mmCIF file of C-alpha atoms in Angstrom:
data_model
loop_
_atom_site.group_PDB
_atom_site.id
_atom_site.type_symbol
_atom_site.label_atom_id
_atom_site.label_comp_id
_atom_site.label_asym_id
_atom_site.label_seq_id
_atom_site.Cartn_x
_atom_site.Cartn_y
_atom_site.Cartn_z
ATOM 1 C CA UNK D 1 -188.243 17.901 27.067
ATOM 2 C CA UNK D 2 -190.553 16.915 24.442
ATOM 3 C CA UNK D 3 -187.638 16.686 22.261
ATOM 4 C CA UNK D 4 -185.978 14.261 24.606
ATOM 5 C CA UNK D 5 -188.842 12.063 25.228
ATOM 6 C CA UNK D 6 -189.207 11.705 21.833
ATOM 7 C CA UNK D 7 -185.228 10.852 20.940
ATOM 8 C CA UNK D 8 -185.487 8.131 24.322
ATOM 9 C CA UNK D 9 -187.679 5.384 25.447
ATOM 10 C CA UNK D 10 -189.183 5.642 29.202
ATOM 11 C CA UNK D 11 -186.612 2.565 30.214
ATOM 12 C CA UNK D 12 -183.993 4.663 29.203
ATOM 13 C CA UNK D 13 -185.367 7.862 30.795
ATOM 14 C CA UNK D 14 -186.163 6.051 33.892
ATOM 15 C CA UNK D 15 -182.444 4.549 34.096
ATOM 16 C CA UNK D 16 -180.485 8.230 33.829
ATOM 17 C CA UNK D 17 -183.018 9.262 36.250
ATOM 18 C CA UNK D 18 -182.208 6.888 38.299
ATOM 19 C CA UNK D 19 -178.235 7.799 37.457
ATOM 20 C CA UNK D 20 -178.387 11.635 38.407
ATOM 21 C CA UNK D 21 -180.382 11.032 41.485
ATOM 22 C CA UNK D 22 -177.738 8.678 42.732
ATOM 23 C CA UNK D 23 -175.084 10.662 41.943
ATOM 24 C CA UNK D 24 -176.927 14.022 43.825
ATOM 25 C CA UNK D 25 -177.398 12.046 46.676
ATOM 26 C CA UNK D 26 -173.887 10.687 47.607
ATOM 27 C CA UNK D 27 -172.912 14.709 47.523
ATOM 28 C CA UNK D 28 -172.472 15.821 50.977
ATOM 29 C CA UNK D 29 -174.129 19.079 51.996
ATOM 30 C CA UNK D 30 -172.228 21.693 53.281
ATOM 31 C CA UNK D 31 -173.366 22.936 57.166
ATOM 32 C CA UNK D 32 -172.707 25.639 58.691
ATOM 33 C CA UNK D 33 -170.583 25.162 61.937
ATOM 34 C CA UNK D 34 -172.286 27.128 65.186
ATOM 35 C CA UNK D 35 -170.151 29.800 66.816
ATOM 36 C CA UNK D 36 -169.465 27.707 70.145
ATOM 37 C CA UNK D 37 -168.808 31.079 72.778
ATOM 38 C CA UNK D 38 -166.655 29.144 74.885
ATOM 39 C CA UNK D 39 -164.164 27.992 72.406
ATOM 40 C CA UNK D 40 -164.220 32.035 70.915
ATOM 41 C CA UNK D 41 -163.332 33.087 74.356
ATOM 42 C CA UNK D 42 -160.411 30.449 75.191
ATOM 43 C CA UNK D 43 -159.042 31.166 71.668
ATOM 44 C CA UNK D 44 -159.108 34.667 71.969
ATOM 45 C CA UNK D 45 -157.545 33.975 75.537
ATOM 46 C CA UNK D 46 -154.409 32.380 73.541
ATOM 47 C CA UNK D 47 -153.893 35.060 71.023
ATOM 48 C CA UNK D 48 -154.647 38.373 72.541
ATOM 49 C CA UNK D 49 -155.433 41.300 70.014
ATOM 50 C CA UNK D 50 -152.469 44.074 69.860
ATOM 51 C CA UNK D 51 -153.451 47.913 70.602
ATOM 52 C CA UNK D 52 -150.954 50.925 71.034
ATOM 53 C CA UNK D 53 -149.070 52.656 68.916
ATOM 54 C CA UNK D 54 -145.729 50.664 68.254
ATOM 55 C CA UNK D 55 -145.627 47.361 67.602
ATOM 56 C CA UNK D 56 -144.798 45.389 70.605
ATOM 57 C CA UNK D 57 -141.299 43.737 68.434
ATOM 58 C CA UNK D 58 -139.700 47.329 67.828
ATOM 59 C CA UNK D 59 -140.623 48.697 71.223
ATOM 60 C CA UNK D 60 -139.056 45.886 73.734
ATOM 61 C CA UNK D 61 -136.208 45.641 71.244
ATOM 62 C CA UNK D 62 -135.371 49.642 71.404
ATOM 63 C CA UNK D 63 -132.919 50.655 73.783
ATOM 64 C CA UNK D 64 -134.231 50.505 77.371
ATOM 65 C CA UNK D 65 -135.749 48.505 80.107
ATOM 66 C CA UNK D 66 -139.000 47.482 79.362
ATOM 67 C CA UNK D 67 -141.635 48.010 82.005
ATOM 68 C CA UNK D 68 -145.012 46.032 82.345
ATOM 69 C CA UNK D 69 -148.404 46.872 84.225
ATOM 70 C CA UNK D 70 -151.753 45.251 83.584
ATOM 71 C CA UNK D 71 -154.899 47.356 83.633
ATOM 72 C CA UNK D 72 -158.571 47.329 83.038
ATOM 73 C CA UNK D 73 -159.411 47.368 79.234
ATOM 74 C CA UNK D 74 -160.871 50.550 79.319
ATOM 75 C CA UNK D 75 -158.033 52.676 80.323
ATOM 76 C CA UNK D 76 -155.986 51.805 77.547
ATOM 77 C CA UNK D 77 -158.107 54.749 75.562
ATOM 78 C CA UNK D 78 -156.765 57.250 77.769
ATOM 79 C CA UNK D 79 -152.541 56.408 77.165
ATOM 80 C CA UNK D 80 -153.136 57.308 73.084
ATOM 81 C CA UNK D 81 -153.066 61.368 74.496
ATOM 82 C CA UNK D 82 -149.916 61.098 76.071
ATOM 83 C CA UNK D 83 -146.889 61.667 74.125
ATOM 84 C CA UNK D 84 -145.079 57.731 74.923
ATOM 85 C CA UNK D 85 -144.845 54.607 72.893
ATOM 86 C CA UNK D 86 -146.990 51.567 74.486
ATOM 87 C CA UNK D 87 -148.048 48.506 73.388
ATOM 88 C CA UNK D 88 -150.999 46.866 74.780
ATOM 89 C CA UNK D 89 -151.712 42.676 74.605
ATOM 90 C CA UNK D 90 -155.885 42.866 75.006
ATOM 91 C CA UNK D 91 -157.085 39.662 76.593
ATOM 92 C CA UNK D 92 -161.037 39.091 77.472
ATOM 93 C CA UNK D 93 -161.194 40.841 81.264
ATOM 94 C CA UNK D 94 -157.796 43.068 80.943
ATOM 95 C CA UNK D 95 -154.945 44.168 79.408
ATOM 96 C CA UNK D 96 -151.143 43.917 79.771
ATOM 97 C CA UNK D 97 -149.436 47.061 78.093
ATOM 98 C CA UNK D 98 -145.361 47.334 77.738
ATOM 99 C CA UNK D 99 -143.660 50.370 78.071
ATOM 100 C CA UNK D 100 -140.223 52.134 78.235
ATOM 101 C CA UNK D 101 -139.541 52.328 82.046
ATOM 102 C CA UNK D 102 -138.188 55.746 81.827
ATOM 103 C CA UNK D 103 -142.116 56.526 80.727
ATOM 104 C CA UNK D 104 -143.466 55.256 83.996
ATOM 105 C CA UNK D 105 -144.030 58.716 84.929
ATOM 106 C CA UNK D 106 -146.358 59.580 81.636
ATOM 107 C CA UNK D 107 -148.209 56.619 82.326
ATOM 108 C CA UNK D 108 -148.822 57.310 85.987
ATOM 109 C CA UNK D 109 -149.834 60.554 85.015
ATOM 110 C CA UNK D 110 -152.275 59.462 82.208
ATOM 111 C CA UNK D 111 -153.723 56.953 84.613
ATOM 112 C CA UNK D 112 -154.156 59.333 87.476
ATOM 113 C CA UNK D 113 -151.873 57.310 90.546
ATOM 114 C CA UNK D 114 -151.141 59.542 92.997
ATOM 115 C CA UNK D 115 -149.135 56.336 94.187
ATOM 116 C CA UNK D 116 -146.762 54.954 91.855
ATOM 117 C CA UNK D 117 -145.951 51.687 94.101
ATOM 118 C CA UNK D 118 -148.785 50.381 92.292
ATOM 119 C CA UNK D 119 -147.114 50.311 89.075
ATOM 120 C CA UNK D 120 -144.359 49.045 90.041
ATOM 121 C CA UNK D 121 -145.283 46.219 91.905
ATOM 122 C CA UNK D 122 -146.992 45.283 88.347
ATOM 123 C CA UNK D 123 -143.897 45.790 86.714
ATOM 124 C CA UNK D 124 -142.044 43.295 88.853
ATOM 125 C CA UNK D 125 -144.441 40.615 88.758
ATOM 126 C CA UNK D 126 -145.270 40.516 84.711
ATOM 127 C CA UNK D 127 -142.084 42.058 83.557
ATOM 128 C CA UNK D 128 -140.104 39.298 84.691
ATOM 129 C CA UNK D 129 -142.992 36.704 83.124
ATOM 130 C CA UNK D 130 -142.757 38.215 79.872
ATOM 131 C CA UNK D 131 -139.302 37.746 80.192
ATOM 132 C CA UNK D 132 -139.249 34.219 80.940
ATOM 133 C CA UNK D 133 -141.303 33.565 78.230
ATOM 134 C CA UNK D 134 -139.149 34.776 75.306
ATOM 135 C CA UNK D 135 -136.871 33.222 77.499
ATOM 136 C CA UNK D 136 -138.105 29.658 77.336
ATOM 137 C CA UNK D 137 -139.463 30.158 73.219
ATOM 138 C CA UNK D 138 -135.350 30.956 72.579
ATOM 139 C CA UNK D 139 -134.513 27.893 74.554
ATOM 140 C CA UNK D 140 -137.024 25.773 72.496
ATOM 141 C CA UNK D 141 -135.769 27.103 68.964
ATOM 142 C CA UNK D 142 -132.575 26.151 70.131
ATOM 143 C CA UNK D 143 -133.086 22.687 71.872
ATOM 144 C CA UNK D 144 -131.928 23.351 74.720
ATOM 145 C CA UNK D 145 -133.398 23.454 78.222
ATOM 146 C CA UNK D 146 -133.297 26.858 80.429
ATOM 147 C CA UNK D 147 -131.615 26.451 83.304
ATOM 148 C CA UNK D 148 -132.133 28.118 87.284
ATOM 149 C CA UNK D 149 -130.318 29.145 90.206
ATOM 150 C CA UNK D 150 -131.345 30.247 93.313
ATOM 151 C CA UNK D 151 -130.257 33.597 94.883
ATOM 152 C CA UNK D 152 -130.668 33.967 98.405
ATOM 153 C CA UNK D 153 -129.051 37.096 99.065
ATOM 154 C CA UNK D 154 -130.830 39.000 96.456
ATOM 155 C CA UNK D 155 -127.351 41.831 96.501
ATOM 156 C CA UNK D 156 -126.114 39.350 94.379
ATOM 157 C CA UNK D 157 -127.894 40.919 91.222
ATOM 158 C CA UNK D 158 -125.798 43.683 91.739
ATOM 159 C CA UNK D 159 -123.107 41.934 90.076
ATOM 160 C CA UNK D 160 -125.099 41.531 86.835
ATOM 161 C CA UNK D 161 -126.488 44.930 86.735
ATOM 162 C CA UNK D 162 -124.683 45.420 83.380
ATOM 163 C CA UNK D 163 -125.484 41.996 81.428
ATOM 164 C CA UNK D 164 -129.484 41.954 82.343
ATOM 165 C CA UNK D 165 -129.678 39.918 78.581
ATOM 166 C CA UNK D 166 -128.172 36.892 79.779
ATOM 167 C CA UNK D 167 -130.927 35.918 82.493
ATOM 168 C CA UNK D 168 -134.313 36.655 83.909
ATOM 169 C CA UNK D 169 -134.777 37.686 87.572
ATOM 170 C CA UNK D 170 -137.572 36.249 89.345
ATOM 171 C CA UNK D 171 -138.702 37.251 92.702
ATOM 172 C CA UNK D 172 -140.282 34.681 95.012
ATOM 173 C CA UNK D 173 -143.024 34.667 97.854
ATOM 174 C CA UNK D 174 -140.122 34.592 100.106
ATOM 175 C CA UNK D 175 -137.888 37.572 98.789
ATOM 176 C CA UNK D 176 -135.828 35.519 97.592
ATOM 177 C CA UNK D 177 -134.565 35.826 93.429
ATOM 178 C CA UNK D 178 -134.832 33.054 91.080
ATOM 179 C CA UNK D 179 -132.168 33.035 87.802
ATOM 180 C CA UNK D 180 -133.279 31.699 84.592
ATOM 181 C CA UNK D 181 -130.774 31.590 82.033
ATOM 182 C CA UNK D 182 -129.621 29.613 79.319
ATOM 183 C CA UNK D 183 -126.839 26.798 79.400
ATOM 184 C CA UNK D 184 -124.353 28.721 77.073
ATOM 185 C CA UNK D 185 -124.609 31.620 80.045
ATOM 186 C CA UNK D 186 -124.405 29.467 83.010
ATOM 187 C CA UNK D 187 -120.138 29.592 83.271
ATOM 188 C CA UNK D 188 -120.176 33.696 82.888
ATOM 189 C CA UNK D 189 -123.140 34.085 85.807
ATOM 190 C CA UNK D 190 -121.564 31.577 88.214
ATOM 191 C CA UNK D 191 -118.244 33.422 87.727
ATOM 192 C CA UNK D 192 -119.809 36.530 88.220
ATOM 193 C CA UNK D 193 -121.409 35.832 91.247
ATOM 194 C CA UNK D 194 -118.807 33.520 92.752
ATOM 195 C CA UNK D 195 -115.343 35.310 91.480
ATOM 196 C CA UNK D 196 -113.553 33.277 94.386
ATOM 197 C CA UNK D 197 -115.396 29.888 94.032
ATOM 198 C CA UNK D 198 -115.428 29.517 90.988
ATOM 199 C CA UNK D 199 -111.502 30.244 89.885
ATOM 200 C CA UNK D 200 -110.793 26.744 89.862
ATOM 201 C CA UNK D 201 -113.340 24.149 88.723
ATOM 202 C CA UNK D 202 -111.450 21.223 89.847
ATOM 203 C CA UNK D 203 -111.471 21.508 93.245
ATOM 204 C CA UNK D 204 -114.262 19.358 94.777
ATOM 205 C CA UNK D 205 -116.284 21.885 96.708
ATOM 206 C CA UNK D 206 -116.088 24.801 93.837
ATOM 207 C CA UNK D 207 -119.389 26.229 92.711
ATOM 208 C CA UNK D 208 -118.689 25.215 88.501
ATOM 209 C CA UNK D 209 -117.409 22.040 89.198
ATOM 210 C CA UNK D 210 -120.873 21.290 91.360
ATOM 211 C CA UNK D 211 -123.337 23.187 89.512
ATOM 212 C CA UNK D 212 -122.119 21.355 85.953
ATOM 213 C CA UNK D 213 -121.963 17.701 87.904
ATOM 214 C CA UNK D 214 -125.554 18.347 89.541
ATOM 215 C CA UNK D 215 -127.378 19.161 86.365
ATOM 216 C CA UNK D 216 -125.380 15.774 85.032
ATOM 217 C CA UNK D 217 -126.437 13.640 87.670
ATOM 218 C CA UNK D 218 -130.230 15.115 87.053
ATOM 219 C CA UNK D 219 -130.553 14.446 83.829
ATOM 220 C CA UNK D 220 -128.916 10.691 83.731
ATOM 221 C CA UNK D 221 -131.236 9.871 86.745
ATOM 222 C CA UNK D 222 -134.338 11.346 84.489
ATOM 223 C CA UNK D 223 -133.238 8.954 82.074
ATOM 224 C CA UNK D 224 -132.439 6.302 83.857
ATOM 225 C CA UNK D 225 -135.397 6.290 85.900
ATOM 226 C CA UNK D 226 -133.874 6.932 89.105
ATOM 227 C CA UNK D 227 -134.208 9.375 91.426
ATOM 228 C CA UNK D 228 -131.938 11.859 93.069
ATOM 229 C CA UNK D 229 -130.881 11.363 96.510
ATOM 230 C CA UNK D 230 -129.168 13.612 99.215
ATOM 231 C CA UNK D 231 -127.056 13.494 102.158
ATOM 232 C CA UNK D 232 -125.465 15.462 105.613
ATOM 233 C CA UNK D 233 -121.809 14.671 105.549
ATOM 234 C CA UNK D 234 -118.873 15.739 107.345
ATOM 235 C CA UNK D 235 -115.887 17.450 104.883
ATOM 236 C CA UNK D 236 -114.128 14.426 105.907
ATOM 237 C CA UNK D 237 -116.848 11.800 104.826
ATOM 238 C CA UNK D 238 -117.266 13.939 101.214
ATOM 239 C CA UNK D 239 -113.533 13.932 100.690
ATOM 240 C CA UNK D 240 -113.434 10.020 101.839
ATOM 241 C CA UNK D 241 -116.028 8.817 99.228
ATOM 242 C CA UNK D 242 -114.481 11.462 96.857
ATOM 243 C CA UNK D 243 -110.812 9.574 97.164
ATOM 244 C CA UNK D 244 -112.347 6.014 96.915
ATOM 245 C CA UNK D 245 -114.237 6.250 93.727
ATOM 246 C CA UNK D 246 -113.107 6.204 90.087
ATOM 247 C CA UNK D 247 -116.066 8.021 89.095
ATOM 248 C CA UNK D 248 -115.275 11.759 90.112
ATOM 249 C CA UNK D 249 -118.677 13.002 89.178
ATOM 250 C CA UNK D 250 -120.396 10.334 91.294
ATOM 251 C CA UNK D 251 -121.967 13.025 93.348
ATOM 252 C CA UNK D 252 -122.195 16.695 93.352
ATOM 253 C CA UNK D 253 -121.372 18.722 97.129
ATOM 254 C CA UNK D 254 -123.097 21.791 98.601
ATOM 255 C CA UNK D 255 -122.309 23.929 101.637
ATOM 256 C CA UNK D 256 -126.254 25.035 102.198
ATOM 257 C CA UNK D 257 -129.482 23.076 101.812
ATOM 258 C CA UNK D 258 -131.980 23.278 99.096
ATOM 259 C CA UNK D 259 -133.539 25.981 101.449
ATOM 260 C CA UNK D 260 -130.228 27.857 101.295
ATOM 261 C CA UNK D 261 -129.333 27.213 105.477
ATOM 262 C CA UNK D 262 -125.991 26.654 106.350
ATOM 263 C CA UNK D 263 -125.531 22.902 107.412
ATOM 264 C CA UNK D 264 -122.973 24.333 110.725
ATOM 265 C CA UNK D 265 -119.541 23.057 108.747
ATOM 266 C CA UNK D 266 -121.351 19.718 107.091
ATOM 267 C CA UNK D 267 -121.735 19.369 103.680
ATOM 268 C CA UNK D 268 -124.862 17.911 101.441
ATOM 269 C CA UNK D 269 -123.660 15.595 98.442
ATOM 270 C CA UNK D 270 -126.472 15.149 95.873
ATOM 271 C CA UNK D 271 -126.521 11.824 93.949
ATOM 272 C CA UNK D 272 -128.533 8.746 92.312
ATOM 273 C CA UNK D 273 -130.523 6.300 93.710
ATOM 274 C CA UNK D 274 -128.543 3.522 91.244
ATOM 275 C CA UNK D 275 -125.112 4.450 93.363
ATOM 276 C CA UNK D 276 -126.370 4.149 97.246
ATOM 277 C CA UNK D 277 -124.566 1.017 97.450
ATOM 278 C CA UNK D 278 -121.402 2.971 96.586
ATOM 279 C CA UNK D 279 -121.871 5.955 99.171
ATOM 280 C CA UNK D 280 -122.562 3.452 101.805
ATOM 281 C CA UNK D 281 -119.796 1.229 101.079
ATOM 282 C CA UNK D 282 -117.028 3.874 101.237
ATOM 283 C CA UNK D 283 -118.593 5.086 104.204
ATOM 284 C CA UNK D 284 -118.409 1.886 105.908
ATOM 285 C CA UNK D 285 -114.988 0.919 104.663
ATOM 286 C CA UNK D 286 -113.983 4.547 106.753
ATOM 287 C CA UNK D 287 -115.728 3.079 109.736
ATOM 288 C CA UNK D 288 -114.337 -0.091 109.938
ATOM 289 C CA UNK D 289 -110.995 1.091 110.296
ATOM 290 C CA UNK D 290 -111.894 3.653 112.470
ATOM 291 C CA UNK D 291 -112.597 0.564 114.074
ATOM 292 C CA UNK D 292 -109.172 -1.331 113.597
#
């Protein structure tokens, strides 16, 4: 210092003074962030920690059906003694652990169940969520939308016991099943389930020719902003409008309702808002001469 105050005047001291303190002061200070507990606990919410001893990837990808039950956090301890792969997703309250189903036995034993019911009303609730999920991720990464249909007489899935890959069963409230499935599988379950309907896709009231128009009509009155609209019509009235129209894929026909109740020999034609005018005109043009 001395040797600097004798090398510079005070002006000049004062001046890089001046200098370094302005320079120290436009430097931000670095805080430390508090540890908000409610924004821990969602985040950990989103991305569970992983427990078990397989990872969750090479167990649902071994051969077998997988098999889902959600339990208390605390009895995942006890499944490490029992000699059976799991894989447990640990979220804040509980925790959803994937098995092999042919373990459901080990697991009901390591658990203590006398009644196994339990179990597997688990399985079928989460199982089939799980599902959906990798479902709808595979749809995304391939820009595509998944697709449903509605099963009413759930002894249908019989007739995809053997290609469980292509679609994801989901019960409803009502006992009725719910099919998710991608587009690219839509033809092979429709002709699976409806050998007879579906032979020739041509013919107005066939299940392919309807299923492909309907999810047509959908999407161009999405982005068209119109809305879909639906009608009771005789066979005669559907094939009348049918015959009069150069669009063939004007409308899209079904024997049942939404709800799946027969309609007692009518028909329900689904369509858009932008081609009322259409439907009502052939209709009227069939009355008239009725008329005549």
């Amino acid at each position: 210092m001395k040797l600097l105050i004798r090398r510079n005047r005070k002006t000049r001291l004062d001046k890089k003074y001046r200098s370094l303190h302005g320079s120290c002061k436009q430097q931000k200070a670095y805080r430390i962030k508090k540890t908000d507990l409610k924004e821990l606990l969602e985040k950990y919410e989103q991305n569970p920690t992983t427990a078990g001893n397989i990872p969750y990837r090479n167990l649902v990808s071994a051969h077998g059906e997988n098999y889902r039950v959600r339990l208390a956090l605390s009895a995942v301890p006890k499944l490490y003694a029992y000699p059976f792969f799991f894989s447990a997703r640990l979220y804040k309250d509980y925790a959803l652990v994937t098995i092999k189903k042919k373990d459901k036995q080990i697991m009901q034993k390591a658990l203590e169940l006398e009644d196994i019911s339990i179990l597997e009303k688990h399985n079928e609730h989460y199982t089939a969520k799980s599902d959906y999920l990798d479902l709808k991720k595979r749809a995304e990464l391939l820009g595509v939308k998944v697709e449903f249909l509605m099963l009413h007489q759930p002894k249908l899935l019989e007739k995809l016991k053997n290609e469980k890959e292509r679609f994801v069963a989901i019960p409803t409230k009502d006992g009725k099943i719910r099919l998710a499935f991608l587009p690219q599988n839509k033809d092979y379950i429709l002709h699976a389930l409806y050998p007879d309907r579906y032979k020739n896709n041509n013919n107005l009231f066939s299940v392919g020719r309807n299923s492909k128009v309907n999810t047509k009509l959908k999407k161009e009155a999405m982005l068209g902003g119109q809305i879909m609209r639906y009608r009771e019509l005789s066979k005669e009235e559907v094939e009348k409008i049918y015959n009069s129209s150069d669009n063939k894929e004007m409308f899209a026909v079904f024997s049942k309702n939404a709800k799946g109740e027969s309609l007692n020999g009518k028909y329900q034609i689904a369509y858009k808002s932008g081609d009322e005018d259409k439907i009502n005109e052939a209709l009227e043009e069939k009355t008239t001469k009725r008329k005549i």
